[in-house]
PDB file of C-alpha atoms in Angstrom:
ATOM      1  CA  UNK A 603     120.550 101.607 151.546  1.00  0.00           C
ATOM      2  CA  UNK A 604     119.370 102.613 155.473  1.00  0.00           C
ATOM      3  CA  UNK A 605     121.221 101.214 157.853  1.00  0.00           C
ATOM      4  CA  UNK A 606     118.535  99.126 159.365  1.00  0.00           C
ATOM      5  CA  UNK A 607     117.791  97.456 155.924  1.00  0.00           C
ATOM      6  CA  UNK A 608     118.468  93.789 155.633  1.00  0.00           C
ATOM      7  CA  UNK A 609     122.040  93.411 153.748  1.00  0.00           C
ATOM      8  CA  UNK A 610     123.287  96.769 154.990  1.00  0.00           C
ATOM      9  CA  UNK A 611     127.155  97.243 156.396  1.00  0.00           C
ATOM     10  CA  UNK A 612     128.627 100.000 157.801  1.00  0.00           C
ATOM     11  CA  UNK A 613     131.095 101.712 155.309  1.00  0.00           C
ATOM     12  CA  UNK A 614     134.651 103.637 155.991  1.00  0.00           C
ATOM     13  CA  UNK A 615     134.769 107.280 154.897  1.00  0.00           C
ATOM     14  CA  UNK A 616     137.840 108.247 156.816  1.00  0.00           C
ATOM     15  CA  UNK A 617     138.924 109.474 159.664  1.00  0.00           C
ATOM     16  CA  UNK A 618     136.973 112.692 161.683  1.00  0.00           C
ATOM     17  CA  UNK A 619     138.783 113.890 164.020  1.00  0.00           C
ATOM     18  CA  UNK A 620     135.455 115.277 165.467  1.00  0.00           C
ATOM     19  CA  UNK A 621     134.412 112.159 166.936  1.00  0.00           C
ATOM     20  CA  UNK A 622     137.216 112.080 169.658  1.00  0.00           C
ATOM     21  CA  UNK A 623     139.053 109.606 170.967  1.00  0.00           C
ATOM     22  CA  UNK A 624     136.619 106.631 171.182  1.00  0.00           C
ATOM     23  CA  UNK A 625     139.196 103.951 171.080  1.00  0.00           C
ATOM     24  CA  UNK A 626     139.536 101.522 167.407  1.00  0.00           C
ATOM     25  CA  UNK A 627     140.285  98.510 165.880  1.00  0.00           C
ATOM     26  CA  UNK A 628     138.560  95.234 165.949  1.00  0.00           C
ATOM     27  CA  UNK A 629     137.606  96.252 169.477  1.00  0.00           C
ATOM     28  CA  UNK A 630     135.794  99.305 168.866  1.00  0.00           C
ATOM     29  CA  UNK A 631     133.863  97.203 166.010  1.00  0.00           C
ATOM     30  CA  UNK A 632     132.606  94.540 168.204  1.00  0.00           C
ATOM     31  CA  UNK A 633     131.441  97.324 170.410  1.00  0.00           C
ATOM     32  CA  UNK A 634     129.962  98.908 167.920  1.00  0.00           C
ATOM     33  CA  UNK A 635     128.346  95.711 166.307  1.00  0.00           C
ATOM     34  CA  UNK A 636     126.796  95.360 169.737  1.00  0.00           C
ATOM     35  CA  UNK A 637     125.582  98.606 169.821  1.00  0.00           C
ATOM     36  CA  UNK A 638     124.044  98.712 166.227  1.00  0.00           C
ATOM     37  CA  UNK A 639     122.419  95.361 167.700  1.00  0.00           C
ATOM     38  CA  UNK A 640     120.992  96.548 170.448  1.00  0.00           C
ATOM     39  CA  UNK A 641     119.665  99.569 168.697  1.00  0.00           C
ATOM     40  CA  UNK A 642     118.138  97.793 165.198  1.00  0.00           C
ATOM     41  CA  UNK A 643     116.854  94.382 166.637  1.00  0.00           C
ATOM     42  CA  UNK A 644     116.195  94.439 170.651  1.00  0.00           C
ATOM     43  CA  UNK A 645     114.865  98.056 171.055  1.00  0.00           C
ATOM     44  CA  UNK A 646     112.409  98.285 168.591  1.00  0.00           C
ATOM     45  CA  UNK A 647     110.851  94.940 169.840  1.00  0.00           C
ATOM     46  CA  UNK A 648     110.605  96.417 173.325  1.00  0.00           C
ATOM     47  CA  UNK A 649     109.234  99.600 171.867  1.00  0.00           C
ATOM     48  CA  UNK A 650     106.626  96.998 170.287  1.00  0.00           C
ATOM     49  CA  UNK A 651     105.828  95.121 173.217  1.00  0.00           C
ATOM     50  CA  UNK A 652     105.602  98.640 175.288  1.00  0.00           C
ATOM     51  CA  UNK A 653     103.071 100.027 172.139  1.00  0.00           C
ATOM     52  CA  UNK A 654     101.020  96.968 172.996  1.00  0.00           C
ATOM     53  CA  UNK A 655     100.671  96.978 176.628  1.00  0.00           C
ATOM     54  CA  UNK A 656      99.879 100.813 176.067  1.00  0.00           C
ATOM     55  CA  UNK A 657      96.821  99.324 173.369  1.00  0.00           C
ATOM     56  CA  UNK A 658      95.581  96.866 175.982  1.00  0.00           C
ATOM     57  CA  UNK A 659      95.530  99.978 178.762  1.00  0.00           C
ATOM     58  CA  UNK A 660      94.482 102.270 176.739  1.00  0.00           C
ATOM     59  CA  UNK A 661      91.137 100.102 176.157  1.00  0.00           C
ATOM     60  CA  UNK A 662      90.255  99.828 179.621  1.00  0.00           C
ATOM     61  CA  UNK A 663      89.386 103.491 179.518  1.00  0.00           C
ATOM     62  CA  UNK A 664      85.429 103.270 178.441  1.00  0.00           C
ATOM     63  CA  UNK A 665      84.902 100.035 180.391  1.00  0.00           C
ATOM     64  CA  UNK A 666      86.599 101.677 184.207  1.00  0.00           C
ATOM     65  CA  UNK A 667      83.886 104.516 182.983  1.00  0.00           C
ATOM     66  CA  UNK A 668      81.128 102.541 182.256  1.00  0.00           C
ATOM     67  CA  UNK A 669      81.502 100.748 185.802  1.00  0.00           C
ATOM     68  CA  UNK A 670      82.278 103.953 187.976  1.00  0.00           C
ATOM     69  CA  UNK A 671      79.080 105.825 186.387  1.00  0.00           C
ATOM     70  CA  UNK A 672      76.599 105.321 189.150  1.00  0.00           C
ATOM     71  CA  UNK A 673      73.301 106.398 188.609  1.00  0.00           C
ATOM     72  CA  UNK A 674      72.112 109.722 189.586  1.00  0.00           C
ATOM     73  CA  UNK A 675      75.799 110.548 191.130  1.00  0.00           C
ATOM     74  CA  UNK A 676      77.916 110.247 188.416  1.00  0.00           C
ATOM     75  CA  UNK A 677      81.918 109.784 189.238  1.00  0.00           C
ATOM     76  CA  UNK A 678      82.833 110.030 192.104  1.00  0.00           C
ATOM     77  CA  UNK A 679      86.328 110.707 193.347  1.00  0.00           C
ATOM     78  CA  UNK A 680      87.718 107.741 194.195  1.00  0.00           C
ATOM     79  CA  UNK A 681      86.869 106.603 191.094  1.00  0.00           C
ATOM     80  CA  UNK A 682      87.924 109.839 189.492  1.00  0.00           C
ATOM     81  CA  UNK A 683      91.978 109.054 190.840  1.00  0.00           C
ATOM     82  CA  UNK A 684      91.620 105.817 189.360  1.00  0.00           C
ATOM     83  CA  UNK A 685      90.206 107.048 185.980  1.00  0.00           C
ATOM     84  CA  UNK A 686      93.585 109.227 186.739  1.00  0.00           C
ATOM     85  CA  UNK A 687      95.708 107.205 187.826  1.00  0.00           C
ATOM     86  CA  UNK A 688      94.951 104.532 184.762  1.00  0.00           C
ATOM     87  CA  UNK A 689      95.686 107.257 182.269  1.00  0.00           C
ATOM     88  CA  UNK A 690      99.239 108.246 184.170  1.00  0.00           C
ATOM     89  CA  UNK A 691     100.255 104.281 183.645  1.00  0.00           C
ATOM     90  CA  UNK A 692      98.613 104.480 179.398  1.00  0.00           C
ATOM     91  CA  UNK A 693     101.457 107.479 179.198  1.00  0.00           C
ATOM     92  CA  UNK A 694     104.353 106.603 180.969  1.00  0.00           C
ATOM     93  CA  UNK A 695     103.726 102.998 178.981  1.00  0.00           C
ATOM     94  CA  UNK A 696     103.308 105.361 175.292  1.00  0.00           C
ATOM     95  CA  UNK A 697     106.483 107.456 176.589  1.00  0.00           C
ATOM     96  CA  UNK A 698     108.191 104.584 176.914  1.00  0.00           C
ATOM     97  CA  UNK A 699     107.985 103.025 173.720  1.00  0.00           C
ATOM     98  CA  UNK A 700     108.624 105.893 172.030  1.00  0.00           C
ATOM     99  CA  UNK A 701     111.292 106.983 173.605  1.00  0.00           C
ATOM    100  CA  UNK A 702     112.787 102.877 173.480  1.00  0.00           C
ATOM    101  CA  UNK A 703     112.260 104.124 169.450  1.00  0.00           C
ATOM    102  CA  UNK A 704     114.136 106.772 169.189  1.00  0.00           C
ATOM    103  CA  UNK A 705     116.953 105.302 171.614  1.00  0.00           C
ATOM    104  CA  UNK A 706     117.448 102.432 169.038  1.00  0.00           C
ATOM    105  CA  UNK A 707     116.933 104.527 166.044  1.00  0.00           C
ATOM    106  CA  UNK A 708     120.045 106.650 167.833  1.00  0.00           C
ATOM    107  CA  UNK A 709     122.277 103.465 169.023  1.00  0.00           C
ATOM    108  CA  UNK A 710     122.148 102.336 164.402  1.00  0.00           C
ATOM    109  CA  UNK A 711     122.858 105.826 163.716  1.00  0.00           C
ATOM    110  CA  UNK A 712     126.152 106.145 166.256  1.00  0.00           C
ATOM    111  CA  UNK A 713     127.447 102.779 165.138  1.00  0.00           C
ATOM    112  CA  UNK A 714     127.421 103.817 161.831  1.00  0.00           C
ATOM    113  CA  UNK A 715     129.068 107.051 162.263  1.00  0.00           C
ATOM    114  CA  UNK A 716     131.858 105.591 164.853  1.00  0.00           C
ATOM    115  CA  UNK A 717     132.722 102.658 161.848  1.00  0.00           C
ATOM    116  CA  UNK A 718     132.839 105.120 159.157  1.00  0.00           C
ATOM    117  CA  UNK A 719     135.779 106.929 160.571  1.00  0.00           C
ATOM    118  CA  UNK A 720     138.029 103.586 161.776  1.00  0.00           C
ATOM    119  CA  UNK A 721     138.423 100.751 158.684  1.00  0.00           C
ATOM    120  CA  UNK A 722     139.621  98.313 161.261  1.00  0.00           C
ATOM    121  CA  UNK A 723     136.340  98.876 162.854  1.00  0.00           C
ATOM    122  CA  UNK A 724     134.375  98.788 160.149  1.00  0.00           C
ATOM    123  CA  UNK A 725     135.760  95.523 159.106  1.00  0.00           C
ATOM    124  CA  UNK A 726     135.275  94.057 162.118  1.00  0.00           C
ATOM    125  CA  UNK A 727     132.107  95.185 162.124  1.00  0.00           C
ATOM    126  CA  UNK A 728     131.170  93.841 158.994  1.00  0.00           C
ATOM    127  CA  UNK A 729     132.531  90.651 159.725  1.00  0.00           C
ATOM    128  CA  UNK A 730     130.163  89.974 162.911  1.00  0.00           C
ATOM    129  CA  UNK A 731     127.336  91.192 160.851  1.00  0.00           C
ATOM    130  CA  UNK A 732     127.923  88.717 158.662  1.00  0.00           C
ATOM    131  CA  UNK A 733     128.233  85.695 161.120  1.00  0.00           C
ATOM    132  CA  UNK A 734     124.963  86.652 162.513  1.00  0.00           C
ATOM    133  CA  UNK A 735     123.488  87.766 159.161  1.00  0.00           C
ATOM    134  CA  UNK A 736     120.098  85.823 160.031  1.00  0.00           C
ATOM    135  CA  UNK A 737     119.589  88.292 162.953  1.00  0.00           C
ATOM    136  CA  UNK A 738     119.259  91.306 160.021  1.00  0.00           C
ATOM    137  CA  UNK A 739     117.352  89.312 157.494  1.00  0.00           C
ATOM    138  CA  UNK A 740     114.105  91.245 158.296  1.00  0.00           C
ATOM    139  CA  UNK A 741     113.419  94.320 158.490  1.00  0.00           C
ATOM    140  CA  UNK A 742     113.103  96.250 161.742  1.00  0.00           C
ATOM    141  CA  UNK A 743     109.956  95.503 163.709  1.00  0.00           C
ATOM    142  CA  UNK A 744     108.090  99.075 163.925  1.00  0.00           C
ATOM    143  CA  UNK A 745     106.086  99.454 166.996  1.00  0.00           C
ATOM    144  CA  UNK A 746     102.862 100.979 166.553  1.00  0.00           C
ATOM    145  CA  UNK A 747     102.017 104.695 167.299  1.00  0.00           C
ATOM    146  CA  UNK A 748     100.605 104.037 170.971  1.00  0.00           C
ATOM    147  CA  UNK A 749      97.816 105.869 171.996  1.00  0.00           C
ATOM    148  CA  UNK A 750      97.636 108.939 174.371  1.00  0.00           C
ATOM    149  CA  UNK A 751      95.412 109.073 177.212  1.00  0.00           C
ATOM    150  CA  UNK A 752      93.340 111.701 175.693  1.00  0.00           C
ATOM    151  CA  UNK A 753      92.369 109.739 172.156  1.00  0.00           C
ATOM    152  CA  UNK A 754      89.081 108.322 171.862  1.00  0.00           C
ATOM    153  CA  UNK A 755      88.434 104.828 173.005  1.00  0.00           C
ATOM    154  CA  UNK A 756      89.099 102.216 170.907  1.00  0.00           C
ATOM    155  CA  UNK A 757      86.567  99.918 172.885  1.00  0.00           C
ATOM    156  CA  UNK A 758      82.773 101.496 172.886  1.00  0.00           C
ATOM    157  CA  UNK A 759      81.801 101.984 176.755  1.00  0.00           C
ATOM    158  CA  UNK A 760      80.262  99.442 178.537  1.00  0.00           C
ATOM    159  CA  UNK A 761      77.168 100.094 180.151  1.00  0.00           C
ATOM    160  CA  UNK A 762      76.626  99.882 184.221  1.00  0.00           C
ATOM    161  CA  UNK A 763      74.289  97.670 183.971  1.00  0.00           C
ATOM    162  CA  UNK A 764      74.891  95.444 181.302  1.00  0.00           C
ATOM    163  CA  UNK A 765      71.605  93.484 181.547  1.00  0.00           C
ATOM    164  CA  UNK A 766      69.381  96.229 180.670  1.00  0.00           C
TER     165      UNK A 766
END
């Protein structure tokens, strides 16, 4: 079973002495319970609402185009920086999620290393899993793969002049 599956606890192996000194005990589960919570439930759901802002950017692309096309001329520059400066926002938005991803995906798998090498961790652990087993009842949202500056539009270009 993963460790971000509904149902799943953390399970004592013993101790490693390569972990350090990282404290233990029922305190050092409730930190790590917090962690693991953090990491499974409230990341990925900012990594999702970051993928969707990045969606919503990202579609703007053709239309800011489509508008800054002037007949005869083309883009200019000013409009050029924007056309810029819209696709340095879509990446640091798609950078973000991901990297909210992999932050979470990191925070489950340290939990789950720190509780297999303490049982009074682990236990305590366990235990506030399950008083707030409805949090883990579903599985982990998964934010969508957000789209780079440089992928096709997802919204056809909108003409100048929208009458013709």
């Amino acid at each position: 079973m993963e460790t971000t599956e509904p149902g799943w606890r953390p399970e004592y192996r013993g101790a490693d002495a390569s972990v350090g000194d990282v404290g233990s005990g029922r305190e050092l589960g409730a930190h790590l319970y917090y962690l693991y919570r953090a990491g499974r439930n409230e990341l990925p759901q900012i990594a999702e609402i970051y993928a969707d802002v990045t969606v919503l950017v990202h579609q703007t692309a053709g239309a800011m185009e489509g508008q800054f096309d002037l007949p005869d001329r083309g883009i200019g520059p000013a409009q050029q920086r924007l056309l810029e400066l819209r696709a340095e926002v879509q990446d640091v938005l798609r950078l973000t999620s991901l990297r909210m991803s992999e932050v979470g995906a990191a925070l489950v798998t340290i939990a789950d290393r720190y509780a297999a090498t303490d049982e009074a961790a682990a236990k305590e652990f366990t235990r506030l899993l399950g008083d707030h087993a409805s949090d883990y009842e579903h599985p982990v949202p998964a934010a969508p793969d957000p789209p780079a500056p440089g992928d096709p539009p997802r919204v056809t270009r909108i003409p100048r002049n929208i009458v013709d």
